PDB file of C-alpha atoms in Angstrom:
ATOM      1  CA  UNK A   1       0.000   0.000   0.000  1.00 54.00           C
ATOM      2  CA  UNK A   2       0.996   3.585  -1.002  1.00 66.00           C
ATOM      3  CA  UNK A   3       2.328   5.771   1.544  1.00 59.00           C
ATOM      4  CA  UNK A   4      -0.576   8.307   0.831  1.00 53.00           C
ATOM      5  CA  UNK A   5      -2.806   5.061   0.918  1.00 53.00           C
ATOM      6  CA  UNK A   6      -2.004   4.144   4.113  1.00 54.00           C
ATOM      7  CA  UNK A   7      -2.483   7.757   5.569  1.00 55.00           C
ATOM      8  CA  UNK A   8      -6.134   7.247   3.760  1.00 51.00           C
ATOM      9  CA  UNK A   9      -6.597   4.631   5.912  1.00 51.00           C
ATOM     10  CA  UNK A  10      -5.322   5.975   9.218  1.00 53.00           C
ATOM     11  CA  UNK A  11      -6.864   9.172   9.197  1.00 54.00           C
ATOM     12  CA  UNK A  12     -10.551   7.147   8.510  1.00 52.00           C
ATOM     13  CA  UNK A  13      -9.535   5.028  11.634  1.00 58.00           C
ATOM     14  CA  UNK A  14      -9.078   8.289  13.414  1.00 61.00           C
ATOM     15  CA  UNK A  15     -12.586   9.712  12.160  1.00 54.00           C
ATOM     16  CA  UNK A  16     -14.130   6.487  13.309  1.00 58.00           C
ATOM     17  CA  UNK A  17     -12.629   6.897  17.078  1.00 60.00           C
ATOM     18  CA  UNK A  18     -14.273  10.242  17.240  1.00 67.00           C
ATOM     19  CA  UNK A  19     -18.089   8.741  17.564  1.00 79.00           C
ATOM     20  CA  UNK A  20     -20.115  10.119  20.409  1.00 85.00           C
ATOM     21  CA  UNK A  21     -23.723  10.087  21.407  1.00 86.00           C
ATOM     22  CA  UNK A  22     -24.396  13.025  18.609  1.00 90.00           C
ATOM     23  CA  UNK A  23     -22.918  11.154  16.174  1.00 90.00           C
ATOM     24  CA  UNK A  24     -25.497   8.092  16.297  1.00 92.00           C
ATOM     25  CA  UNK A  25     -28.586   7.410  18.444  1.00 93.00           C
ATOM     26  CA  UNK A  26     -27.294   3.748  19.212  1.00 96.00           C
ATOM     27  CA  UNK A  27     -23.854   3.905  18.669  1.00 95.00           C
ATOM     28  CA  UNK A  28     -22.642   3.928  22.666  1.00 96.00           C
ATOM     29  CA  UNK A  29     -25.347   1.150  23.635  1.00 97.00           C
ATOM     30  CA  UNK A  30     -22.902  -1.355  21.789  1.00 97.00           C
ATOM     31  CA  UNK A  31     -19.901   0.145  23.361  1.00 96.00           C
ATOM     32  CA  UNK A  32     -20.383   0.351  27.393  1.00 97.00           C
ATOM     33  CA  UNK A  33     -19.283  -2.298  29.545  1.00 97.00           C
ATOM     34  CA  UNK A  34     -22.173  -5.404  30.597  1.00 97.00           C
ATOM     35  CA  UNK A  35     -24.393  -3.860  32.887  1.00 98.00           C
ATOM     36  CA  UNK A  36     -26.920  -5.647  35.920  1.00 97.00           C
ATOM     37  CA  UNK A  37     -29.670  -3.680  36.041  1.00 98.00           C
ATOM     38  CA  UNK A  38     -31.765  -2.184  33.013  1.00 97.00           C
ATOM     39  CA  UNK A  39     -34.300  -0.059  31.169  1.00 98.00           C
ATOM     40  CA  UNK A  40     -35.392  -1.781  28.348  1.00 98.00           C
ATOM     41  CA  UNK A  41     -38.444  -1.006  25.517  1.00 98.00           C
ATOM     42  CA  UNK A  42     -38.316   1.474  22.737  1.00 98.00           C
ATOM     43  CA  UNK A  43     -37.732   5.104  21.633  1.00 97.00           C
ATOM     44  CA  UNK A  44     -40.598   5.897  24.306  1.00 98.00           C
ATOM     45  CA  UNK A  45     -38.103   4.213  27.033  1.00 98.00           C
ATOM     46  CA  UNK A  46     -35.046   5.488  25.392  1.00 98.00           C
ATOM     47  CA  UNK A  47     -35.919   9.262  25.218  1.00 98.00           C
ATOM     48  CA  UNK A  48     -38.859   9.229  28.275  1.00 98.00           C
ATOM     49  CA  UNK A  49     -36.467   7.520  30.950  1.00 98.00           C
ATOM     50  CA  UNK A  50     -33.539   8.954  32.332  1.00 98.00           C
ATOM     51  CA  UNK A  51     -31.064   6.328  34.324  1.00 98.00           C
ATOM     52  CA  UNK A  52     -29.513   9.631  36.123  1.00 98.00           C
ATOM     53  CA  UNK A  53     -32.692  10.405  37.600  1.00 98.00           C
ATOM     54  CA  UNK A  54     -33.782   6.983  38.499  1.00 98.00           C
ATOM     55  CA  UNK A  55     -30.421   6.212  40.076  1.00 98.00           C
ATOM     56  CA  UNK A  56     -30.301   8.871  42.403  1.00 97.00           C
ATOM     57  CA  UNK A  57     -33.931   7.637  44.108  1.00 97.00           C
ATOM     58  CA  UNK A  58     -32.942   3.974  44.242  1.00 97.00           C
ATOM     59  CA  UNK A  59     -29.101   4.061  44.730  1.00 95.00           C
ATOM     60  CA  UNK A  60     -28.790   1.435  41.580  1.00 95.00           C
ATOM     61  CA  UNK A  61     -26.672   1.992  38.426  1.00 96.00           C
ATOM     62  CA  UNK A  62     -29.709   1.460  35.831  1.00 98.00           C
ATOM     63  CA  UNK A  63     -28.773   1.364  31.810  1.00 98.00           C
ATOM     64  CA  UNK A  64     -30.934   2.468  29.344  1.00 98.00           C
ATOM     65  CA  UNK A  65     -31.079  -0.549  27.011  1.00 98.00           C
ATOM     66  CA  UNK A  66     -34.134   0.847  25.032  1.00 98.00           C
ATOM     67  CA  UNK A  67     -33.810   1.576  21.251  1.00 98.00           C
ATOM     68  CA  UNK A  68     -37.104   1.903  18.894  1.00 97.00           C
ATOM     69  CA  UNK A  69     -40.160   0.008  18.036  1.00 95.00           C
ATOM     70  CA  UNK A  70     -38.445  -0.958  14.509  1.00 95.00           C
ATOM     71  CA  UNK A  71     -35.516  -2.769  16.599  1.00 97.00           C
ATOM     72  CA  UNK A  72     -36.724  -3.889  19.838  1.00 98.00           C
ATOM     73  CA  UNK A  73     -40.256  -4.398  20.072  1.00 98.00           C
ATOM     74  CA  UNK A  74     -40.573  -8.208  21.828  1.00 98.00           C
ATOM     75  CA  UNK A  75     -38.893 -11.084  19.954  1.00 98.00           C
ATOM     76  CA  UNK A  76     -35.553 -13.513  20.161  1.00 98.00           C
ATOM     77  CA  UNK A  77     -34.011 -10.436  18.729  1.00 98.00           C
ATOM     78  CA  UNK A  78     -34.152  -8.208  21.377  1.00 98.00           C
ATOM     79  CA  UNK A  79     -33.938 -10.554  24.000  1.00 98.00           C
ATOM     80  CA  UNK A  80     -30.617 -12.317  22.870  1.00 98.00           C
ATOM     81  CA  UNK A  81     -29.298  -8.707  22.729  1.00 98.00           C
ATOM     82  CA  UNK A  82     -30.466  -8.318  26.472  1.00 98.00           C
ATOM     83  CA  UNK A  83     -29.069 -11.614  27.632  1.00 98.00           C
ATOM     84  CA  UNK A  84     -25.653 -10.432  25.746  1.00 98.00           C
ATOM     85  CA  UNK A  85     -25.529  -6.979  27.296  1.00 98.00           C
ATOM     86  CA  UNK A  86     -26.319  -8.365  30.967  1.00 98.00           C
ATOM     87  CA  UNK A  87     -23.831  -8.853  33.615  1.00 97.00           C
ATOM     88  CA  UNK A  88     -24.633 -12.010  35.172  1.00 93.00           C
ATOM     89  CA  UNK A  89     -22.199 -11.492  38.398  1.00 92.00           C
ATOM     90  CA  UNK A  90     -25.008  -9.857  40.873  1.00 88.00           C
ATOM     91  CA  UNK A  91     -29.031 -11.525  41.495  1.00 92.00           C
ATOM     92  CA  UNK A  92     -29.901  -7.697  43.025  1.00 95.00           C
ATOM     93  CA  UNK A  93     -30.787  -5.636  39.985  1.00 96.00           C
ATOM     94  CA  UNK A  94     -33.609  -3.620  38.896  1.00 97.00           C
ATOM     95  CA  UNK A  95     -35.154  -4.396  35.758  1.00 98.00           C
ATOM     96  CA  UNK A  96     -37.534  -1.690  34.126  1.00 98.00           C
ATOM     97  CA  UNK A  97     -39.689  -3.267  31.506  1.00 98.00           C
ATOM     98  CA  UNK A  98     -41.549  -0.927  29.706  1.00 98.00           C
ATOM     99  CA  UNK A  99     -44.385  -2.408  27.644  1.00 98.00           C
ATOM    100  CA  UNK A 100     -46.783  -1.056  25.029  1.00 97.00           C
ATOM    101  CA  UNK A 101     -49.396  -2.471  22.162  1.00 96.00           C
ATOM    102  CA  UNK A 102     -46.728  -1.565  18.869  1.00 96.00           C
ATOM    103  CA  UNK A 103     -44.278  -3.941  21.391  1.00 97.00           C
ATOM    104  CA  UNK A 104     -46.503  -6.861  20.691  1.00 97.00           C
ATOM    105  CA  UNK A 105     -47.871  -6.259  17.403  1.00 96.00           C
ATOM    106  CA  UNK A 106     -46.464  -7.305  14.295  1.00 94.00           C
ATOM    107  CA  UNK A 107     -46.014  -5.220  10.670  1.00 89.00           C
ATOM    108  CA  UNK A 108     -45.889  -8.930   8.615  1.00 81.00           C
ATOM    109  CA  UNK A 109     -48.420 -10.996   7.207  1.00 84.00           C
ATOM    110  CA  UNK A 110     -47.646 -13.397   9.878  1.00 93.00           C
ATOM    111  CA  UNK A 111     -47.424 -11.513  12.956  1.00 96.00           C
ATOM    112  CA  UNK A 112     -45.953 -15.383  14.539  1.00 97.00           C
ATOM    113  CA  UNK A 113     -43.330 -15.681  11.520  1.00 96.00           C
ATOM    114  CA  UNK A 114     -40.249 -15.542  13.808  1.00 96.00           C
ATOM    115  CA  UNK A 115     -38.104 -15.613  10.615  1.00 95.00           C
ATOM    116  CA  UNK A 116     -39.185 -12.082   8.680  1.00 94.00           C
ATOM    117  CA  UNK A 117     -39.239 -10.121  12.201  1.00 96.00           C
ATOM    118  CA  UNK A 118     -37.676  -6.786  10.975  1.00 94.00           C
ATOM    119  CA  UNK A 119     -35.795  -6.429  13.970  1.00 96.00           C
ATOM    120  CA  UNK A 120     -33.796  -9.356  12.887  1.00 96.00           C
ATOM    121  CA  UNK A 121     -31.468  -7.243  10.335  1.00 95.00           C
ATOM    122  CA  UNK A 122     -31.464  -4.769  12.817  1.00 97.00           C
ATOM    123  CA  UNK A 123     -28.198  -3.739  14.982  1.00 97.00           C
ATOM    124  CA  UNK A 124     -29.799  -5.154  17.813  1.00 98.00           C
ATOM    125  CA  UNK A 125     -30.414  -8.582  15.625  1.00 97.00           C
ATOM    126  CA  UNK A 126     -27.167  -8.418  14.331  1.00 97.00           C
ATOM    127  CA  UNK A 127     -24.394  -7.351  16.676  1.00 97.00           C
ATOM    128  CA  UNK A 128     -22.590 -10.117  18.475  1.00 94.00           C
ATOM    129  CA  UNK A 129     -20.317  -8.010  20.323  1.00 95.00           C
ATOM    130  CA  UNK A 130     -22.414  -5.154  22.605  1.00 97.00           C
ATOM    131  CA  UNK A 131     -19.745  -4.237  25.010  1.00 96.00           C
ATOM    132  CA  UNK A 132     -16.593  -3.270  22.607  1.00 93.00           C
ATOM    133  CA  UNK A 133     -15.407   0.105  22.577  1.00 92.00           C
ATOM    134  CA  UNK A 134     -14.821   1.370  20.056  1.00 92.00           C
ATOM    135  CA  UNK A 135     -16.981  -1.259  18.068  1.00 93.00           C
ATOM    136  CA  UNK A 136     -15.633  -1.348  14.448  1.00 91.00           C
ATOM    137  CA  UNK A 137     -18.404  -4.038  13.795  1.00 93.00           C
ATOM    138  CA  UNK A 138     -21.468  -0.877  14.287  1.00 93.00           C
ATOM    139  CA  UNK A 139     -19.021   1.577  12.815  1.00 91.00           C
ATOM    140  CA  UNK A 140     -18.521  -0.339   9.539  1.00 90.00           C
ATOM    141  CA  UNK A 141     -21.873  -2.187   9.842  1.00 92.00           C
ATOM    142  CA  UNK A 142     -24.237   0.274  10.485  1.00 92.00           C
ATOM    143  CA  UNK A 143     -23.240   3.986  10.013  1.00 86.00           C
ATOM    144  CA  UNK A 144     -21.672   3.458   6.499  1.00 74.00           C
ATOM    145  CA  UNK A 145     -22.689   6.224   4.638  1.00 72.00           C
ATOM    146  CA  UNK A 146     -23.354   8.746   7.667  1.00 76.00           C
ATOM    147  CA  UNK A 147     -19.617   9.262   8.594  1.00 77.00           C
ATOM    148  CA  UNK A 148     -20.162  13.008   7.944  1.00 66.00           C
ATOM    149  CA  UNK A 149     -22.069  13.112  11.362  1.00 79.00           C
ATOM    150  CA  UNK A 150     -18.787  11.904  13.555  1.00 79.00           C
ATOM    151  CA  UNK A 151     -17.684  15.544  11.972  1.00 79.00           C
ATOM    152  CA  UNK A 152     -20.396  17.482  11.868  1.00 76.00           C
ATOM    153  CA  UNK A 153     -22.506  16.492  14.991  1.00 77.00           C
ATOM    154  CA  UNK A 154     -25.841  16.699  14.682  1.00 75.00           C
ATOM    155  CA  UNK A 155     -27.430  18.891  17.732  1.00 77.00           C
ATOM    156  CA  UNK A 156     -31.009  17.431  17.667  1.00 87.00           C
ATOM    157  CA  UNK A 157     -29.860  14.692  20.216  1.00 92.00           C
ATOM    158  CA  UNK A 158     -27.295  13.110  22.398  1.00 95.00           C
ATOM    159  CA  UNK A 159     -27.005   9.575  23.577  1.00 96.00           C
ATOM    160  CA  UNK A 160     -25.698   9.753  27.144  1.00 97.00           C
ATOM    161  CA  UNK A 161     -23.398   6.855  28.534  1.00 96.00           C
ATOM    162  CA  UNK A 162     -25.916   5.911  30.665  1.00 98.00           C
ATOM    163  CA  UNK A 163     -28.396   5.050  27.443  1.00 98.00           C
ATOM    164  CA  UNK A 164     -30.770   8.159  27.563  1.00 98.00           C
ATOM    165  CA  UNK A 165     -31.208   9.633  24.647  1.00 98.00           C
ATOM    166  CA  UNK A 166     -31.570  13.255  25.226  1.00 97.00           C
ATOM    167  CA  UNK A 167     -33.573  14.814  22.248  1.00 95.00           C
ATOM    168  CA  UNK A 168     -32.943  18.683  21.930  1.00 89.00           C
ATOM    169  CA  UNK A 169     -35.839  19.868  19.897  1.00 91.00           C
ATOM    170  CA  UNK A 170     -38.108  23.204  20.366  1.00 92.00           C
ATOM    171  CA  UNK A 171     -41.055  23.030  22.655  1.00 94.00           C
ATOM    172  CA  UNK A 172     -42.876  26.432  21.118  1.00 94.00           C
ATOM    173  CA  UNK A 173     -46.679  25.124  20.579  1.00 94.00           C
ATOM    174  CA  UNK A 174     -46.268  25.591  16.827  1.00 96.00           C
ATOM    175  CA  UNK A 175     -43.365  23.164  16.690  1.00 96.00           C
ATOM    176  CA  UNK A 176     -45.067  20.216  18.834  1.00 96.00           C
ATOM    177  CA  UNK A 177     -48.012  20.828  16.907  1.00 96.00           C
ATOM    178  CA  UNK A 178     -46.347  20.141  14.079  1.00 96.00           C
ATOM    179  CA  UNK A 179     -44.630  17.284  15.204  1.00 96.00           C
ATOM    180  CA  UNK A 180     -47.355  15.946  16.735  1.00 96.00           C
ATOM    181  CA  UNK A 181     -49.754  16.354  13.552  1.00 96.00           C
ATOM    182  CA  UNK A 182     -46.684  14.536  11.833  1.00 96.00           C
ATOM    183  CA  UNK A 183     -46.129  11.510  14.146  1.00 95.00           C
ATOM    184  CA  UNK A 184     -50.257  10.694  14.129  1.00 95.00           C
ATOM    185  CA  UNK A 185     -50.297  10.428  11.094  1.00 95.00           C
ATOM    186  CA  UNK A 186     -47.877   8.072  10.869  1.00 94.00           C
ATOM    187  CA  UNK A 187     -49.682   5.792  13.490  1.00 95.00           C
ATOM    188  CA  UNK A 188     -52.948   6.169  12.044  1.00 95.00           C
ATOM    189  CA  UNK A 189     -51.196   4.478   9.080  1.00 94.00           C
ATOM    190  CA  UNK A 190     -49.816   1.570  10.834  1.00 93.00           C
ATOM    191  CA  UNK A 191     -53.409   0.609  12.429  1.00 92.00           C
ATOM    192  CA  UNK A 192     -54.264  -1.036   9.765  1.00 89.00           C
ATOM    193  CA  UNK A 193     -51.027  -2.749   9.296  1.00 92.00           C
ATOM    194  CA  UNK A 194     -50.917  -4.092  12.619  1.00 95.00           C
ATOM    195  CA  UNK A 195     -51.596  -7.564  13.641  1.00 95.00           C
ATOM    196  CA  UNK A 196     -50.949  -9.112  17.210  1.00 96.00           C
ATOM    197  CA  UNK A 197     -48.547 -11.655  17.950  1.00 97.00           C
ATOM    198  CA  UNK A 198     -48.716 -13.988  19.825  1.00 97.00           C
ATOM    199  CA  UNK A 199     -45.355 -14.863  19.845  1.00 98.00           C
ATOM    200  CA  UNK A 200     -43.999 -11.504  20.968  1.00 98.00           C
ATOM    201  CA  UNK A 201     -45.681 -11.498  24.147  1.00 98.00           C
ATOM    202  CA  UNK A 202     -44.488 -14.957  24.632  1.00 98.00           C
ATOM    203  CA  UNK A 203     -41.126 -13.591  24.400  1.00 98.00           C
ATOM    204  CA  UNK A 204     -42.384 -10.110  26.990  1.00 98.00           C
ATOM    205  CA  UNK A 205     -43.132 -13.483  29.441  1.00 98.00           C
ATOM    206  CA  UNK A 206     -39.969 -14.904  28.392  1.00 98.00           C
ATOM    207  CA  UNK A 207     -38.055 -11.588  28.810  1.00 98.00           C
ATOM    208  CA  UNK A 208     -39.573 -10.908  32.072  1.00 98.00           C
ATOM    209  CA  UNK A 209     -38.912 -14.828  33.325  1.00 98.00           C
ATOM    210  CA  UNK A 210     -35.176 -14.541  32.099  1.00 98.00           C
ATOM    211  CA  UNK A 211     -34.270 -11.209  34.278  1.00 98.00           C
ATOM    212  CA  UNK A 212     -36.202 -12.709  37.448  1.00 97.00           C
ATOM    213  CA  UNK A 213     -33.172 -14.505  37.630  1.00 97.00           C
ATOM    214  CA  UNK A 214     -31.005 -11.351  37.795  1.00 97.00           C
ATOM    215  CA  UNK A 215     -33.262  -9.494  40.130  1.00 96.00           C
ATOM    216  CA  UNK A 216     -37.119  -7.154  40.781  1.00 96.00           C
ATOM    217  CA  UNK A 217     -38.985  -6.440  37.155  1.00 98.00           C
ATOM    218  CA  UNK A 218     -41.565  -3.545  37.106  1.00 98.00           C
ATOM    219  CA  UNK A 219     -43.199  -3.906  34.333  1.00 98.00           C
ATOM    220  CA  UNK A 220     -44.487  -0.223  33.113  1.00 98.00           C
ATOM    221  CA  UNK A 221     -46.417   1.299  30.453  1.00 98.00           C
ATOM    222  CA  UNK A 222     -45.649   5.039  29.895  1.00 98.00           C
ATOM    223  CA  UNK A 223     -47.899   7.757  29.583  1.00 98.00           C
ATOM    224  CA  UNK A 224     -48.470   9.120  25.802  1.00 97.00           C
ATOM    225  CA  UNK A 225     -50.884  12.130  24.269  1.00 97.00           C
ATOM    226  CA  UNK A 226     -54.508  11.539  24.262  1.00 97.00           C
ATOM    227  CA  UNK A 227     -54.477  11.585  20.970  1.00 95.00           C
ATOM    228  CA  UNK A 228     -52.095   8.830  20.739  1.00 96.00           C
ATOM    229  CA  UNK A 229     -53.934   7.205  23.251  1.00 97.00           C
ATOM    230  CA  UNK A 230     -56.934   6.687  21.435  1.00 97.00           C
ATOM    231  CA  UNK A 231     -55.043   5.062  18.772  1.00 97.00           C
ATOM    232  CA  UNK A 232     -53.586   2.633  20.715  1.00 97.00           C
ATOM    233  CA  UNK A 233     -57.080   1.338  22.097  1.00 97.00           C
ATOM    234  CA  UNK A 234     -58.462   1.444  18.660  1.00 97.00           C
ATOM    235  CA  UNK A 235     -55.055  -1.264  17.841  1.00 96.00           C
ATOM    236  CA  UNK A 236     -55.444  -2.961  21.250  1.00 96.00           C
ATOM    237  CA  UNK A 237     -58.289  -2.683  23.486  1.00 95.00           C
ATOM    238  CA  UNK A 238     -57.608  -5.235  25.269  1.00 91.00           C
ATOM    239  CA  UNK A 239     -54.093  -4.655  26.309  1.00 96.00           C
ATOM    240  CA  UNK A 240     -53.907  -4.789  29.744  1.00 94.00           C
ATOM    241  CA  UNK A 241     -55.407  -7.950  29.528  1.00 96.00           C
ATOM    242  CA  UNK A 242     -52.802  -9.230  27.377  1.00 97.00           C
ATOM    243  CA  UNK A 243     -50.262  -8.191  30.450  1.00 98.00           C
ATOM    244  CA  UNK A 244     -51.834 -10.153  32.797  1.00 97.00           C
ATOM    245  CA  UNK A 245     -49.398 -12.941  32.740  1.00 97.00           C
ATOM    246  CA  UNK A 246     -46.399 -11.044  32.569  1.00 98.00           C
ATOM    247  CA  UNK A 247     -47.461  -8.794  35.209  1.00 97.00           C
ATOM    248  CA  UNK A 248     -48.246 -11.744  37.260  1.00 97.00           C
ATOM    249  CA  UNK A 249     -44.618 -12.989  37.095  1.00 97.00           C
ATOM    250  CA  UNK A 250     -43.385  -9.515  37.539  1.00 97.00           C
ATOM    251  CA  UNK A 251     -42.067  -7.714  40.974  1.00 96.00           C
ATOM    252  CA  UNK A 252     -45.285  -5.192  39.715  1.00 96.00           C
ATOM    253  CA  UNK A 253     -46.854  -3.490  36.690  1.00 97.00           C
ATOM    254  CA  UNK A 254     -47.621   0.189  37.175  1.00 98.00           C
ATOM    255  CA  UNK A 255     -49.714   1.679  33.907  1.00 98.00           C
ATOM    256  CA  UNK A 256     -49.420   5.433  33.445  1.00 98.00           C
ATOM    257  CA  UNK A 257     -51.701   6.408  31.160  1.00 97.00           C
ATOM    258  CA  UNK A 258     -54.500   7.578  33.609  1.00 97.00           C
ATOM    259  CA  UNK A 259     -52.050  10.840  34.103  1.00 98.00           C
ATOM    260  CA  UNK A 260     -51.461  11.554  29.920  1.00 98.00           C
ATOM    261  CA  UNK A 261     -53.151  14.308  30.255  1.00 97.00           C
ATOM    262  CA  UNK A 262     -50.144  15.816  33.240  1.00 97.00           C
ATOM    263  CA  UNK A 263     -47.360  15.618  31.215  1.00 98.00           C
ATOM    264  CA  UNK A 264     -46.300  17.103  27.495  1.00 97.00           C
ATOM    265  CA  UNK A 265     -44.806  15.475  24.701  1.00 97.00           C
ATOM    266  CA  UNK A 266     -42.494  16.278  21.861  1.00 97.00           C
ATOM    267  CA  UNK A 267     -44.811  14.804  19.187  1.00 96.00           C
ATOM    268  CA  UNK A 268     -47.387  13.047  20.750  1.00 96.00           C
ATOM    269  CA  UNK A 269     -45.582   9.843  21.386  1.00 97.00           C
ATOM    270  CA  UNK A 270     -42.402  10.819  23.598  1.00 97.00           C
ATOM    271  CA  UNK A 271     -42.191  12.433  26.932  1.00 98.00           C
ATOM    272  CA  UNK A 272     -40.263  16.238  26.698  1.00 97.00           C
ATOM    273  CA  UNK A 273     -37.253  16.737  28.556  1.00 96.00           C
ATOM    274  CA  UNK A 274     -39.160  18.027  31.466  1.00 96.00           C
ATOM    275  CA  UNK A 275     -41.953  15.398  31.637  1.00 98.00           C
ATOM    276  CA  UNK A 276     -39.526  12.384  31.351  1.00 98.00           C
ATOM    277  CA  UNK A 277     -37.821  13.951  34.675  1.00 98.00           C
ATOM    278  CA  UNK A 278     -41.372  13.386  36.659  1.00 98.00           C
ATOM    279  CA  UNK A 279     -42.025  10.180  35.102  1.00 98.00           C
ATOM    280  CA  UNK A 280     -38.226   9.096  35.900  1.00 98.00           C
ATOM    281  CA  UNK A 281     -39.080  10.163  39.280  1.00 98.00           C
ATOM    282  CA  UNK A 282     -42.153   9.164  39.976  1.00 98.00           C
ATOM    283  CA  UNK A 283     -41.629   5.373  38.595  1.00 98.00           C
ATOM    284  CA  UNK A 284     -38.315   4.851  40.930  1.00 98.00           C
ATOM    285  CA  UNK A 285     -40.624   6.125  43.974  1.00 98.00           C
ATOM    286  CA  UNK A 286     -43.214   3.314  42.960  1.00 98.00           C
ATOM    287  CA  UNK A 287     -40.037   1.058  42.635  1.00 98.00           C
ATOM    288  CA  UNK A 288     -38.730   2.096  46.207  1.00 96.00           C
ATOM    289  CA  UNK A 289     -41.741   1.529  47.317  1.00 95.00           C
ATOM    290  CA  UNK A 290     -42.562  -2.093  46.112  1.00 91.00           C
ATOM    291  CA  UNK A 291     -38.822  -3.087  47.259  1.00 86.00           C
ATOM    292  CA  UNK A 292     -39.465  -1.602  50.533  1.00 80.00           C
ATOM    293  CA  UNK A 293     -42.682  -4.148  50.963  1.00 70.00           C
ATOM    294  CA  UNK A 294     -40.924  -7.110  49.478  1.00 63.00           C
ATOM    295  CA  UNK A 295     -38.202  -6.753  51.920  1.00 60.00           C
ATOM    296  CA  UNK A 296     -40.702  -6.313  54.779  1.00 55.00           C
ATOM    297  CA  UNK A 297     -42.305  -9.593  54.156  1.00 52.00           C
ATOM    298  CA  UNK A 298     -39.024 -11.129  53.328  1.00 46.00           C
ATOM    299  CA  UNK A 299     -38.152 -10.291  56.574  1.00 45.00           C
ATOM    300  CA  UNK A 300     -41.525 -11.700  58.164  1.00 49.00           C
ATOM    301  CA  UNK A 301     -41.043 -14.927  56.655  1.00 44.00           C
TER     302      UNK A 301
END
């Protein structure tokens, strides 16, 4: 190789080391060490919960393993990627499970066909290795083609170390409206491309069974817009129902969306800034809580 060739391929090396949390939305998920306790559902998790907060109520060291509903809705997917990312050295951590109806509903013709889940070309399908920093695998893999934003950051959001994604977007009432108008739009269309599966909340149970061994799952289903709510009962009506089981093997299931109407929302799906701070806080209180009367009765007994 050519002495200019070689400096070709050194300085891209050096470009590559320079990812951060603006440069991808995912990119430090596949890079921080194994972790024992986590947050784990999609972009509502990943941009509504924030670790930092959490942490300081309940003394733990939570990770934000959330990502979207395109890449870890319920499935082997999602949950080989969990048992890959866990620590398995401590039986004492806290395991937030958020849940929701586009979790356990399929896009395919067969919402059961394990085989064409979309998730399963996804990074969280694909990568092998989800503690390597850096990770060359996600670098070459998966932001080929987007290099230019290691450069030029993007300042719309920032992936923390701690997995929150921190969205920075303005919260003028024009600008959520229009979001918001967006986004429902958007989920309007995928009602009628929505089946349930059966399979995926097979694999919530199986999820939820799996991290019992690790430690306490709350099982939680976030608060969204009223709008959006009434979508998601038109798709699933009868979703609480369908977390009956896992809820019944879980440490507790606290559901949210009595109080949509207390908090705002970016577009009508995700929790602002602001609200995902009360939500952090008020879920780890609930947590503190339950582990406070588990340990009571362990105690008794």
């Amino acid at each position: 190789m050519s002495l200019f060739g070689t400096l070709c391929v050194i300085s891209f090396f050096i470009v590559l080391l320079g990812a951060d949390g603006y440069s991808d939305p995912y990119y430090l998920r596949f890079t921080s060490p194994k972790q024992s306790s986590f947050i784990i559902g999609t972009s509502k998790a990943a941009q509504g919960l924030n670790p930092s907060v959490i942490n300081k109520i309940l003394h733990k060291n939570i990770y934000n393993y959330s990502f979207d509903r395109s890449k870890s809705p319920f499935g082997p997917a999602y949950l080989e990627s969990i048992k890959r990312k866990l620590s398995k050295e401590k039986k004492d951590g806290v395991f937030i499970v958020t849940v929701d109806c586009w979790s356990i509903y399929c896009r395919d013709k067969d919402p059961n066909d394990i085989s064409n889940f979309g998730e399963n070309n996804s990074c969280v399908g694909e990568m092998e290795n989800v503690n390597q920093n850096p990770n060359f695998q996600y670098l070459t893999q998966y932001m080929s083609g987007n290099y230019y934003r290691i450069i030029f950051k993007p300042s719309t959001a920032q992936l923390h170390e701690n997995g929150w994604l921190e969205v920075l977007l303005d919260m003028d009432s024009k600008s959520v409206a229009r979001r918001t108008e967006s986004t429902l739009v958007e989920y309007k269309d995928l009602l009628s491309l929505s089946r349930f599966s059966q399979v995926r909340l097979d694999y919530l149970v199986e999820t939820v069974d799996y991290l019992k061994q690790y430690g306490h799952v709350y099982l939680v289903r976030l608060p969204v817009s009223p709008k959006l709510m009434e979508i998601e009962n038109q798709l699933s009506p009868n979703f609480n129902k369908f977390m009956q089981l896992p809820a019944g093997k879980s440490s507790g299931f606290l559901d949210l969306t009595s109080k949509n109407k207390r908090f705002l929302y970016t577009d009508g799906v995700h929790l602002s800034k602001r609200s995902g701070k009360l939500v952090s806080e008020e879920i780890a209180r609930w947590i503190k809580n339950r582990e406070r009367v588990v340990d009571t009765n362990h105690h008794k007994q």
